[in-house]
PDB file of C-alpha atoms and ligand atoms in Angstrom:
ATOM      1  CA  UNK A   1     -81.999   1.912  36.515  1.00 37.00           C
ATOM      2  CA  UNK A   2     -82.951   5.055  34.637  1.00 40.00           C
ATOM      3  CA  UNK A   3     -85.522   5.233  31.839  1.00 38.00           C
ATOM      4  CA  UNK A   4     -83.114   4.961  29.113  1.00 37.00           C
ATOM      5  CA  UNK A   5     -80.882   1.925  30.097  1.00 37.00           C
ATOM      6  CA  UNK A   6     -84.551   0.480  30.359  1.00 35.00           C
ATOM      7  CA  UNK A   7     -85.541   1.133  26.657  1.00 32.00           C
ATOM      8  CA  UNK A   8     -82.110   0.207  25.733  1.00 33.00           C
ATOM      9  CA  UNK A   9     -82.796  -3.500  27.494  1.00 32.00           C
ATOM     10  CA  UNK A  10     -86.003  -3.300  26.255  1.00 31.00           C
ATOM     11  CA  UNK A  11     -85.288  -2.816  22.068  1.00 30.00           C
ATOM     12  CA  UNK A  12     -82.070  -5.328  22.930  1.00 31.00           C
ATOM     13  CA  UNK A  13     -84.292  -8.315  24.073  1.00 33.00           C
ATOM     14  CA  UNK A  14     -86.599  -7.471  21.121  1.00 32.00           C
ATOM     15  CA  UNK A  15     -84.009  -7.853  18.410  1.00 30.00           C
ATOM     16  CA  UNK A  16     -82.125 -10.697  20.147  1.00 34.00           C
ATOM     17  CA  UNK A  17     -85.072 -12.941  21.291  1.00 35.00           C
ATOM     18  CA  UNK A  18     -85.551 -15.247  17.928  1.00 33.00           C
ATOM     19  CA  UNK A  19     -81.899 -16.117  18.001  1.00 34.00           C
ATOM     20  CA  UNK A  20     -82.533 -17.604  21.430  1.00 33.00           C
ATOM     21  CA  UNK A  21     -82.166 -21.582  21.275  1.00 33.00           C
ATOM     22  CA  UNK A  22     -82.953 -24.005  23.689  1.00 33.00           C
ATOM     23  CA  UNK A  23     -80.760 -26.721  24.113  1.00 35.00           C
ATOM     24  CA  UNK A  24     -81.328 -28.321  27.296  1.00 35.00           C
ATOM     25  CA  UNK A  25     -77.957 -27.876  29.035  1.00 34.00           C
ATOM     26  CA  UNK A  26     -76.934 -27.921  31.365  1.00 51.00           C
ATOM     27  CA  UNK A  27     -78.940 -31.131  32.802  1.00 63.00           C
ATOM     28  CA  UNK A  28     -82.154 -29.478  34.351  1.00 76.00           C
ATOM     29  CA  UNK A  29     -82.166 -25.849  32.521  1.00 87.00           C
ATOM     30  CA  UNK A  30     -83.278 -24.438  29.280  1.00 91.00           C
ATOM     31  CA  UNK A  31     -80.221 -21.889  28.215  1.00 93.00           C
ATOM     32  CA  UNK A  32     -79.678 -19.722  25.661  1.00 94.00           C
ATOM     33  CA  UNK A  33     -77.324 -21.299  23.077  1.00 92.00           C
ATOM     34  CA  UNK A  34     -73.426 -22.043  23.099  1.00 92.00           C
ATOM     35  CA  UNK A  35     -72.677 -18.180  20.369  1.00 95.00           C
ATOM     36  CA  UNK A  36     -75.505 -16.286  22.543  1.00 95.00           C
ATOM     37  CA  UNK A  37     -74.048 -17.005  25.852  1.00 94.00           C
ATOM     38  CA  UNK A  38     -70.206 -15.970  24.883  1.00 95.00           C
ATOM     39  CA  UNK A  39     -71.859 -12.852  23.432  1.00 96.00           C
ATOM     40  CA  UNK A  40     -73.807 -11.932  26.596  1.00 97.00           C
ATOM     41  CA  UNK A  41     -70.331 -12.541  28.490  1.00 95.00           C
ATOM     42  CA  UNK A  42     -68.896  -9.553  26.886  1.00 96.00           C
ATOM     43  CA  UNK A  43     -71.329  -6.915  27.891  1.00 97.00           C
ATOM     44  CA  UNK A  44     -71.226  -4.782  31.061  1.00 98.00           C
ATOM     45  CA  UNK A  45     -73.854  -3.107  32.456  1.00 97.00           C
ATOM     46  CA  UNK A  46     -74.633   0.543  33.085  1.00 95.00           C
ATOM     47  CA  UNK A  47     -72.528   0.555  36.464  1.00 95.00           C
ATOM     48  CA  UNK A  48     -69.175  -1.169  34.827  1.00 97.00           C
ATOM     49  CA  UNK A  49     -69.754  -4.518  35.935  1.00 97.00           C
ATOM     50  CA  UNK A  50     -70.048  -7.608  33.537  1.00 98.00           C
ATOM     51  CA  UNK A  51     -73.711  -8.205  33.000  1.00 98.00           C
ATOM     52  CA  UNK A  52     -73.558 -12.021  33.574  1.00 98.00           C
ATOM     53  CA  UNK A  53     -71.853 -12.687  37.069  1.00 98.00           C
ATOM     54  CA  UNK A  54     -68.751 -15.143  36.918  1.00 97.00           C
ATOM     55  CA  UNK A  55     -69.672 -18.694  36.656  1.00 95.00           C
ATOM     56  CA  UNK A  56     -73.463 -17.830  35.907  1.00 96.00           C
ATOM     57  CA  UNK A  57     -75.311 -19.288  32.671  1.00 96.00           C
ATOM     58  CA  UNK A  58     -77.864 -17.558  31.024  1.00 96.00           C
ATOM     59  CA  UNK A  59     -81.180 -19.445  31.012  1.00 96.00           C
ATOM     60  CA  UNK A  60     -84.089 -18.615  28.987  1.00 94.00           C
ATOM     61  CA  UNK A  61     -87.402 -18.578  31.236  1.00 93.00           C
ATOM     62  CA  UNK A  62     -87.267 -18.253  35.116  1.00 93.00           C
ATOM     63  CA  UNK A  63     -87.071 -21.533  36.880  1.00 91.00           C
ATOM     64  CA  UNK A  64     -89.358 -22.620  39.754  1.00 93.00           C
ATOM     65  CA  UNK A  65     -86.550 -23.806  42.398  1.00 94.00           C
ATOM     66  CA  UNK A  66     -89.160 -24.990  44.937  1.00 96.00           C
ATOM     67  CA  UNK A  67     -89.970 -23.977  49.008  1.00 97.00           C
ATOM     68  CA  UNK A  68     -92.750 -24.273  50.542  1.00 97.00           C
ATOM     69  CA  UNK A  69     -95.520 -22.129  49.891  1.00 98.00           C
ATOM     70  CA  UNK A  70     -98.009 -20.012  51.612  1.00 97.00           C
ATOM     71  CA  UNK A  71    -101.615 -19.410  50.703  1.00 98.00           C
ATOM     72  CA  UNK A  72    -101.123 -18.220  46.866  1.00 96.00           C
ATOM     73  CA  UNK A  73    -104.952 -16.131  47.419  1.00 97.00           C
ATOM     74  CA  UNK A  74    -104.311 -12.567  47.277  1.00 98.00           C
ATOM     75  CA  UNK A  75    -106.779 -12.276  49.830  1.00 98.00           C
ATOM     76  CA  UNK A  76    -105.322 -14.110  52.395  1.00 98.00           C
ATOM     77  CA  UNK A  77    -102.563 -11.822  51.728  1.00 98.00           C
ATOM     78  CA  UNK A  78    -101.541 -10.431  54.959  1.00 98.00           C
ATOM     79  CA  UNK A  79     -97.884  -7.920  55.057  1.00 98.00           C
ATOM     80  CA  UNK A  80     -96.759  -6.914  58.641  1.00 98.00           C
ATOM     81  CA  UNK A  81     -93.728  -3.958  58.586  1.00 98.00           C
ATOM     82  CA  UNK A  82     -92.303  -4.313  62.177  1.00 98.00           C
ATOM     83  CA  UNK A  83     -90.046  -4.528  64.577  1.00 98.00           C
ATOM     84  CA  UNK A  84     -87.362  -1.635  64.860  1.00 98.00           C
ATOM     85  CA  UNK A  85     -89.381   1.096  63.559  1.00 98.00           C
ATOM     86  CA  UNK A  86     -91.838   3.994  64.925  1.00 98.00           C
ATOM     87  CA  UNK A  87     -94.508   3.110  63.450  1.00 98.00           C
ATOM     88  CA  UNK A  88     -95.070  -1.072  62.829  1.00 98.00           C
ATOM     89  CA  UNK A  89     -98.352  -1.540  60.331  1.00 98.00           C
ATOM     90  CA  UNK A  90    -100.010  -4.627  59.151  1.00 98.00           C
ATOM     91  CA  UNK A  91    -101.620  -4.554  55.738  1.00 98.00           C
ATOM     92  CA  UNK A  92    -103.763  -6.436  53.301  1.00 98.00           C
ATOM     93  CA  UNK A  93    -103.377  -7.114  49.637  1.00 98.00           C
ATOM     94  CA  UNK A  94    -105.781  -4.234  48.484  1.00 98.00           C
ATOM     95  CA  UNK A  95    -104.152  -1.765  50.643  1.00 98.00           C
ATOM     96  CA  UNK A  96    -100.489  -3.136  49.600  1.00 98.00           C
ATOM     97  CA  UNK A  97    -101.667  -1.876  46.048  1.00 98.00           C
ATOM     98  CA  UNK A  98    -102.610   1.429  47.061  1.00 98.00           C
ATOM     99  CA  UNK A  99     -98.476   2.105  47.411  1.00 97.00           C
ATOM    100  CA  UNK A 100     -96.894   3.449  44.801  1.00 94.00           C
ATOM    101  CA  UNK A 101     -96.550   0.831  41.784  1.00 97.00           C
ATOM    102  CA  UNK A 102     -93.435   0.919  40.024  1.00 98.00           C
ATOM    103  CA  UNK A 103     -92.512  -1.376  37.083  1.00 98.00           C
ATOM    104  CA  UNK A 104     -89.033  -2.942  37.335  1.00 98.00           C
ATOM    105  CA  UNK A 105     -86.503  -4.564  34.937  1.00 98.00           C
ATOM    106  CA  UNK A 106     -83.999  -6.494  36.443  1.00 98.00           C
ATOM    107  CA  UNK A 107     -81.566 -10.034  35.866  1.00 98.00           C
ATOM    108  CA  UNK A 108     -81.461 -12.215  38.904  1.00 97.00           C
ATOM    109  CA  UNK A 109     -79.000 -14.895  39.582  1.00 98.00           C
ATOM    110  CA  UNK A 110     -78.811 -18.061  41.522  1.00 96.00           C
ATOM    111  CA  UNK A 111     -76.582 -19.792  43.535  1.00 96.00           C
ATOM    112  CA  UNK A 112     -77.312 -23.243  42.119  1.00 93.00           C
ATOM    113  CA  UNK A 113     -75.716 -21.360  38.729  1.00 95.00           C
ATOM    114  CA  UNK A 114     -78.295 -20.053  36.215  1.00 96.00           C
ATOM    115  CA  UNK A 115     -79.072 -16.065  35.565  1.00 97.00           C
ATOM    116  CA  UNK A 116     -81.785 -14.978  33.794  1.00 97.00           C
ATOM    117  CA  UNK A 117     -82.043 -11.354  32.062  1.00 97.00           C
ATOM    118  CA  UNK A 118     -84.461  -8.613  32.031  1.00 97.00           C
ATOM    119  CA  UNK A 119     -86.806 -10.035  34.188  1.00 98.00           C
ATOM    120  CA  UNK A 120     -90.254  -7.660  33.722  1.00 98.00           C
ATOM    121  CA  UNK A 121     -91.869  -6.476  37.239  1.00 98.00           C
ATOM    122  CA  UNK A 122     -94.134  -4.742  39.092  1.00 98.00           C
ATOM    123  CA  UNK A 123     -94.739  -3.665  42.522  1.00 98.00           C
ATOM    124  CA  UNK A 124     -93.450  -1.629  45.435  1.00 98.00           C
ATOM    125  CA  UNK A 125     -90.292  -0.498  46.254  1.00 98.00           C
ATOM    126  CA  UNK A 126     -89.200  -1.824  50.141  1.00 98.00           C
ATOM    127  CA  UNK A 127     -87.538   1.745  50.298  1.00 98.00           C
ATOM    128  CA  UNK A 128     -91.362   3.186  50.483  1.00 98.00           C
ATOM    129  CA  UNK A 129     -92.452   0.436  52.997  1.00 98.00           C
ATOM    130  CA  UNK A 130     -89.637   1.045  55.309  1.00 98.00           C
ATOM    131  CA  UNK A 131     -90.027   4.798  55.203  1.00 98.00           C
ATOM    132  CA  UNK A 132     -93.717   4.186  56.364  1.00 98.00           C
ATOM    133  CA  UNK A 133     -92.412   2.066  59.212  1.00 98.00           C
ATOM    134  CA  UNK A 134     -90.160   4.672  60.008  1.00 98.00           C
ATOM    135  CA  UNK A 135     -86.923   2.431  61.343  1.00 98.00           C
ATOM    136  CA  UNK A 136     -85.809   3.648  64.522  1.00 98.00           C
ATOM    137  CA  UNK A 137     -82.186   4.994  64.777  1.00 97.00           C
ATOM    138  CA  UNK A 138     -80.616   1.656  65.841  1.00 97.00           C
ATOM    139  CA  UNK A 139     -82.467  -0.135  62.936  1.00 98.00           C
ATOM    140  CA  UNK A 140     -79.332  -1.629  60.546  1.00 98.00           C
ATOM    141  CA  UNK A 141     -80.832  -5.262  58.730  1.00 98.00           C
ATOM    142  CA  UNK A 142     -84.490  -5.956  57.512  1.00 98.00           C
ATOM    143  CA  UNK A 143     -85.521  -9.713  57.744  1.00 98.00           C
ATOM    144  CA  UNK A 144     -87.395 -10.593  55.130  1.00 99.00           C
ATOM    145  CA  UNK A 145     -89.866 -12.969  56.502  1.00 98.00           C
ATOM    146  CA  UNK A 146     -92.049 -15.438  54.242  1.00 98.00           C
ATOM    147  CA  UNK A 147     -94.457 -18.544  54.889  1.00 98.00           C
ATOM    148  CA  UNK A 148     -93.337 -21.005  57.215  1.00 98.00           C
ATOM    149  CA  UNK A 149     -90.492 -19.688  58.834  1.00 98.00           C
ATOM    150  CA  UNK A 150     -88.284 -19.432  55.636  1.00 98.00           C
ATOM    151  CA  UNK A 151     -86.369 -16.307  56.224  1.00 98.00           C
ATOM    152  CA  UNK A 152     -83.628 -14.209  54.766  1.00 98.00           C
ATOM    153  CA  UNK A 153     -81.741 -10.486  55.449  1.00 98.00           C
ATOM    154  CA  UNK A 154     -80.095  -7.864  53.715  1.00 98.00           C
ATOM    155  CA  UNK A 155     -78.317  -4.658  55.381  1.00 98.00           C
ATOM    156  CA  UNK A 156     -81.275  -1.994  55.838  1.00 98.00           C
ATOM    157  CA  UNK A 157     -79.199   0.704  53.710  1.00 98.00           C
ATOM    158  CA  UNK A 158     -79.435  -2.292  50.760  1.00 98.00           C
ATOM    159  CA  UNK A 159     -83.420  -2.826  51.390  1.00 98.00           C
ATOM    160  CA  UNK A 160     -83.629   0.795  50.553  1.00 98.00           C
ATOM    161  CA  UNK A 161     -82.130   1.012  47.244  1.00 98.00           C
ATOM    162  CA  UNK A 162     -84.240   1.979  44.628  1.00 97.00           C
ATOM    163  CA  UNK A 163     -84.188  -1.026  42.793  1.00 98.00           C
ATOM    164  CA  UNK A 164     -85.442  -3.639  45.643  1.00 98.00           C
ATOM    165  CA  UNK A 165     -88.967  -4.147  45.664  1.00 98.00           C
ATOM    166  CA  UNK A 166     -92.261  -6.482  46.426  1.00 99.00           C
ATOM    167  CA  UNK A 167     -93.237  -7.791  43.597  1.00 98.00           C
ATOM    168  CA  UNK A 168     -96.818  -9.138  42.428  1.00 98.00           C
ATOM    169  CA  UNK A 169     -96.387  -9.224  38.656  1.00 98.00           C
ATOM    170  CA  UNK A 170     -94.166 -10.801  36.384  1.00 98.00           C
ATOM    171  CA  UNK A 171     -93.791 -10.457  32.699  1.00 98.00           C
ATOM    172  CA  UNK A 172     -97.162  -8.961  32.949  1.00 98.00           C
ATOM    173  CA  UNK A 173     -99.102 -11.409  34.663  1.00 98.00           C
ATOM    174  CA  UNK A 174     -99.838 -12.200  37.862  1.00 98.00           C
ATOM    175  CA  UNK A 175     -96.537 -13.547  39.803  1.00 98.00           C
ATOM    176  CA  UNK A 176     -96.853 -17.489  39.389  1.00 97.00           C
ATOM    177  CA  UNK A 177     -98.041 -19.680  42.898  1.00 97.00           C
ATOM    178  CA  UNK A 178     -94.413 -21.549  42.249  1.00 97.00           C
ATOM    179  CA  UNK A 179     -92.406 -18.133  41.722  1.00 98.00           C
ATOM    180  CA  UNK A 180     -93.524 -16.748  45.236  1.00 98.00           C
ATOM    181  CA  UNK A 181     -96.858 -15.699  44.305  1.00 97.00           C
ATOM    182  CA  UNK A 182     -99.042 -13.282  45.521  1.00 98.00           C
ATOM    183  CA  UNK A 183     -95.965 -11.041  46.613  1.00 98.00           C
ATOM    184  CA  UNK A 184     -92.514 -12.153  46.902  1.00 98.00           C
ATOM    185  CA  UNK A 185     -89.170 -10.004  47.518  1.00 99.00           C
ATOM    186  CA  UNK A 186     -86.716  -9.385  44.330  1.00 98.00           C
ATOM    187  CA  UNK A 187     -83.331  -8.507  45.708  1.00 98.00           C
ATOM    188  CA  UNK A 188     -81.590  -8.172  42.130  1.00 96.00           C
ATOM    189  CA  UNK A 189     -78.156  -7.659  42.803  1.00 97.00           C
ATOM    190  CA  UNK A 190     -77.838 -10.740  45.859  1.00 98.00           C
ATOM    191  CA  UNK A 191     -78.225 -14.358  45.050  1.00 98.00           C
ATOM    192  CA  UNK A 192     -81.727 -15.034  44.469  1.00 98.00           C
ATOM    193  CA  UNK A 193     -82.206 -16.946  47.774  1.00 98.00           C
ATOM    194  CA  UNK A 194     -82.338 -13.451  49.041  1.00 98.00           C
ATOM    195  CA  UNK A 195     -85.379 -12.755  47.331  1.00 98.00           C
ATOM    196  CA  UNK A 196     -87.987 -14.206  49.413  1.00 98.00           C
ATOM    197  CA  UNK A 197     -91.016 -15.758  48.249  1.00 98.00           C
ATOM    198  CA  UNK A 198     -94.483 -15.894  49.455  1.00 98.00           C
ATOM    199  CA  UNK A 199     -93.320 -12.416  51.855  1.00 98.00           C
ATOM    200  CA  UNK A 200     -95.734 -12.489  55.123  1.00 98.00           C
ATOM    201  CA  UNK A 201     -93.004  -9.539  57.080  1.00 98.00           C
ATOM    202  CA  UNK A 202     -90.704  -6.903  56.911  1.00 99.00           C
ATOM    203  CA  UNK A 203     -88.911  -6.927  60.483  1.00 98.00           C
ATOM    204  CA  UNK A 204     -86.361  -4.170  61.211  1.00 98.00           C
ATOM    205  CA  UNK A 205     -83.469  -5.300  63.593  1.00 98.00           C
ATOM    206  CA  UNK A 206     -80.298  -3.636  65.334  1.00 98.00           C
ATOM    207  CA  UNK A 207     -78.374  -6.896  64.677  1.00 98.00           C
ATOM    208  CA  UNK A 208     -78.171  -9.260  61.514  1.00 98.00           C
ATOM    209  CA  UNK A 209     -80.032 -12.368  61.483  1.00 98.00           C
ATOM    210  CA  UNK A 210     -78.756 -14.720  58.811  1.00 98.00           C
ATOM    211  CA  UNK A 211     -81.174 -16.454  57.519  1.00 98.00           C
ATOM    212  CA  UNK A 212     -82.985 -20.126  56.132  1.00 97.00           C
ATOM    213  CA  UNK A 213     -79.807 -20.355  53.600  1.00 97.00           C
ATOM    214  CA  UNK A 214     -77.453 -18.256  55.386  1.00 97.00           C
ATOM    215  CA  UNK A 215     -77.487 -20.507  58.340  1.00 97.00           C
ATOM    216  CA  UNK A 216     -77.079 -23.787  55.889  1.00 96.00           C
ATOM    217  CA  UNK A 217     -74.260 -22.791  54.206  1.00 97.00           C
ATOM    218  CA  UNK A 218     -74.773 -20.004  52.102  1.00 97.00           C
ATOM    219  CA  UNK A 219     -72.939 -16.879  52.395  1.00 98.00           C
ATOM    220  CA  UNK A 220     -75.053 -13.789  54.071  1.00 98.00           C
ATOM    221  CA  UNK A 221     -73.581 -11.470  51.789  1.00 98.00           C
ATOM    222  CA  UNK A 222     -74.105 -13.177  48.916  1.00 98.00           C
ATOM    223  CA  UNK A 223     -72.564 -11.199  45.843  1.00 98.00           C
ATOM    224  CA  UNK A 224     -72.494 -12.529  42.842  1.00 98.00           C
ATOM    225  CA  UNK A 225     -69.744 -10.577  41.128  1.00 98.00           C
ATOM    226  CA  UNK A 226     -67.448 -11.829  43.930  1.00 98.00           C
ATOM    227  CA  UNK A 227     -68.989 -15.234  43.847  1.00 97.00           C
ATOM    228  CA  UNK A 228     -70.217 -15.540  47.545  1.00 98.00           C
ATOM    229  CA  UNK A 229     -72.050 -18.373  47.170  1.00 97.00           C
ATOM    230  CA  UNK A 230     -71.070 -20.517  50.221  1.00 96.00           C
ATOM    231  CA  UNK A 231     -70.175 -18.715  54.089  1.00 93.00           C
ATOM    232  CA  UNK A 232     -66.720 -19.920  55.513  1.00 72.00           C
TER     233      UNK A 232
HETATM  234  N1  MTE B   1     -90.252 -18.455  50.974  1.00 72.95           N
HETATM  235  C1  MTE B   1     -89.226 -18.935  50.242  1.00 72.95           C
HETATM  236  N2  MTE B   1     -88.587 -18.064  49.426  1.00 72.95           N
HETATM  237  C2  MTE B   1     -87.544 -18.494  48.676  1.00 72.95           C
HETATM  238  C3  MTE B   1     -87.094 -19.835  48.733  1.00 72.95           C
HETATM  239  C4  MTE B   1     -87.801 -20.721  49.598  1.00 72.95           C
HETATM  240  O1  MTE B   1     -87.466 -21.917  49.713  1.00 72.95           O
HETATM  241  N3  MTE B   1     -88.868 -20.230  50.330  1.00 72.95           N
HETATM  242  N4  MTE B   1     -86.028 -20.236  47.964  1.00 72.95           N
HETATM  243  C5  MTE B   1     -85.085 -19.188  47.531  1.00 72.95           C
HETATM  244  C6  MTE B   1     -84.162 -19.656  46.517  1.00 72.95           C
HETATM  245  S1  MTE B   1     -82.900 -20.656  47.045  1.00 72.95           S
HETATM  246  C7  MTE B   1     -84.243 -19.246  45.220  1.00 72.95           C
HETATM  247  S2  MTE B   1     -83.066 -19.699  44.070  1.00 72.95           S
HETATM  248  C8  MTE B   1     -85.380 -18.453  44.730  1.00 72.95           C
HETATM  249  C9  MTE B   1     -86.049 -19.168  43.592  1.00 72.95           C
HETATM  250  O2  MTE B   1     -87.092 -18.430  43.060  1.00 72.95           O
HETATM  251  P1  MTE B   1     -87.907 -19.038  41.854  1.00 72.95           P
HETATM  252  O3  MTE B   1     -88.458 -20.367  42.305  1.00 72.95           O
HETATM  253  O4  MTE B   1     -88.945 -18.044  41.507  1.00 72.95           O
HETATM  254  O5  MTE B   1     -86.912 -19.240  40.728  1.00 72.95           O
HETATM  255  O6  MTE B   1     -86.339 -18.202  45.732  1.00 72.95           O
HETATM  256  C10 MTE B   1     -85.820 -17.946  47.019  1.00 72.95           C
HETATM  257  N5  MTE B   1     -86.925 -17.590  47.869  1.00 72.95           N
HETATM  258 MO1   MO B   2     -81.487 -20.918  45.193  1.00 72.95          MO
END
């Protein structure tokens, strides 16, 4: 996203936030209200497409959908970039924040039904990881890989778009334990199962390798404007 559609967001949220209204519904979430929600339905974003996905409902706070988590102490931290690449390196949490740092609006959507917008960010964009790695000409799919065994994969050439990144900071603090703290993957335009939590890897591979959800059900390629939410 460039710098303006950011400010735009930015000023947007600022003037629309007090007319935000819990109500409860549906069951489990907190959404914006009934007037809010058929106004947000009408906008596109700055590539065309309508900014909430069909069949999505805008909530008001990010939820905590569960998994199992890893240690949430930065300094057990522990990043390893590997597998179809030059050069594989393992890092720790101080030298993860030597990168770049990049903040990062985004919305993020999940399967289960609820989007929430302009998610605040920061961290490092898997685009600079990779290119330290240096994937190997046969290199195609990164597998994100995240504390005990949950894993999940997106097509290399997606991994390296500018707006995918490791993130250890949300709305300013410090990503939440439940929300995939210390460092978890945000994959904004996927279904957020993509978006790994608790990230231990980065493995390159030649050939796709669906992941936790993608072998349970869930479609690999997971688009919410075309509603991929189940594999058949
Ligand atoms: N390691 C790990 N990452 C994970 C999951 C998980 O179970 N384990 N669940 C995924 C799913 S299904 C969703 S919807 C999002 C939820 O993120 P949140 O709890 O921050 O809302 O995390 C994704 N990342
Ligand atoms: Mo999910």
């Amino acid at each position: 996203m460039n710098e303006d559609a950011r400010l735009s967001r930015r000023e947007f949220l600022a003037v629309t936030a007090g007319t935000m209204v819990a109500i409860g519904l549906p069951g489990l979430f907190a959404t914006v209200g009934e007037a809010r929600q058929t106004e947000l339905a009408a906008q596109l974003r700055p590539d065309g497409r309508p900014r909430v996905p069909p069949g999505q409902t805008v909530i008001e706070r990010i939820e905590d959908m569960g998994g199992r988590p890893g240690s949430l102490r930065p300094e057990d931290f522990r990043l390893h970039v590997h597998g179809a690449v030059e050069t594989p390196f393992n890092i720790d949490f101080r030298e993860f924040m030597e990168f770049g740092q990049q903040d990062f609006i985004c919305d993020v959507h999940c399967v289960t039904g609820w989007t929430l917008l302009d998610a605040t960010w920061r961290g490092v964009p898997l685009s600079v990881l990779v290119d330290r790695a240096r994937p190997s000409a046969d290199g195609r799919f990164m597998v994100i890989q995240a504390a005990h065994g949950y894993t999940t994969s997106i097509p290399l050439d997606e991994a390296r778009k500018p707006d995918v990144f490791l993130a250890h900071t949300l709305f300013g603090a410090p990503l939440p334990g439940p929300n995939g703290g210390p460092v978890r993957a945000v994959v904004p335009d996927r279904y957020f199962y993509k978006s790994a939590k608790w990230v231990e890897g980065l493995k390159i591979v030649s050939r796709d390798e669906p992941g936790y959800w993608e072998t349970r059900g869930y479609s690999n390629s997971a688009d919410p404007w075309k509603e991929e939410r189940y594999s058949r």
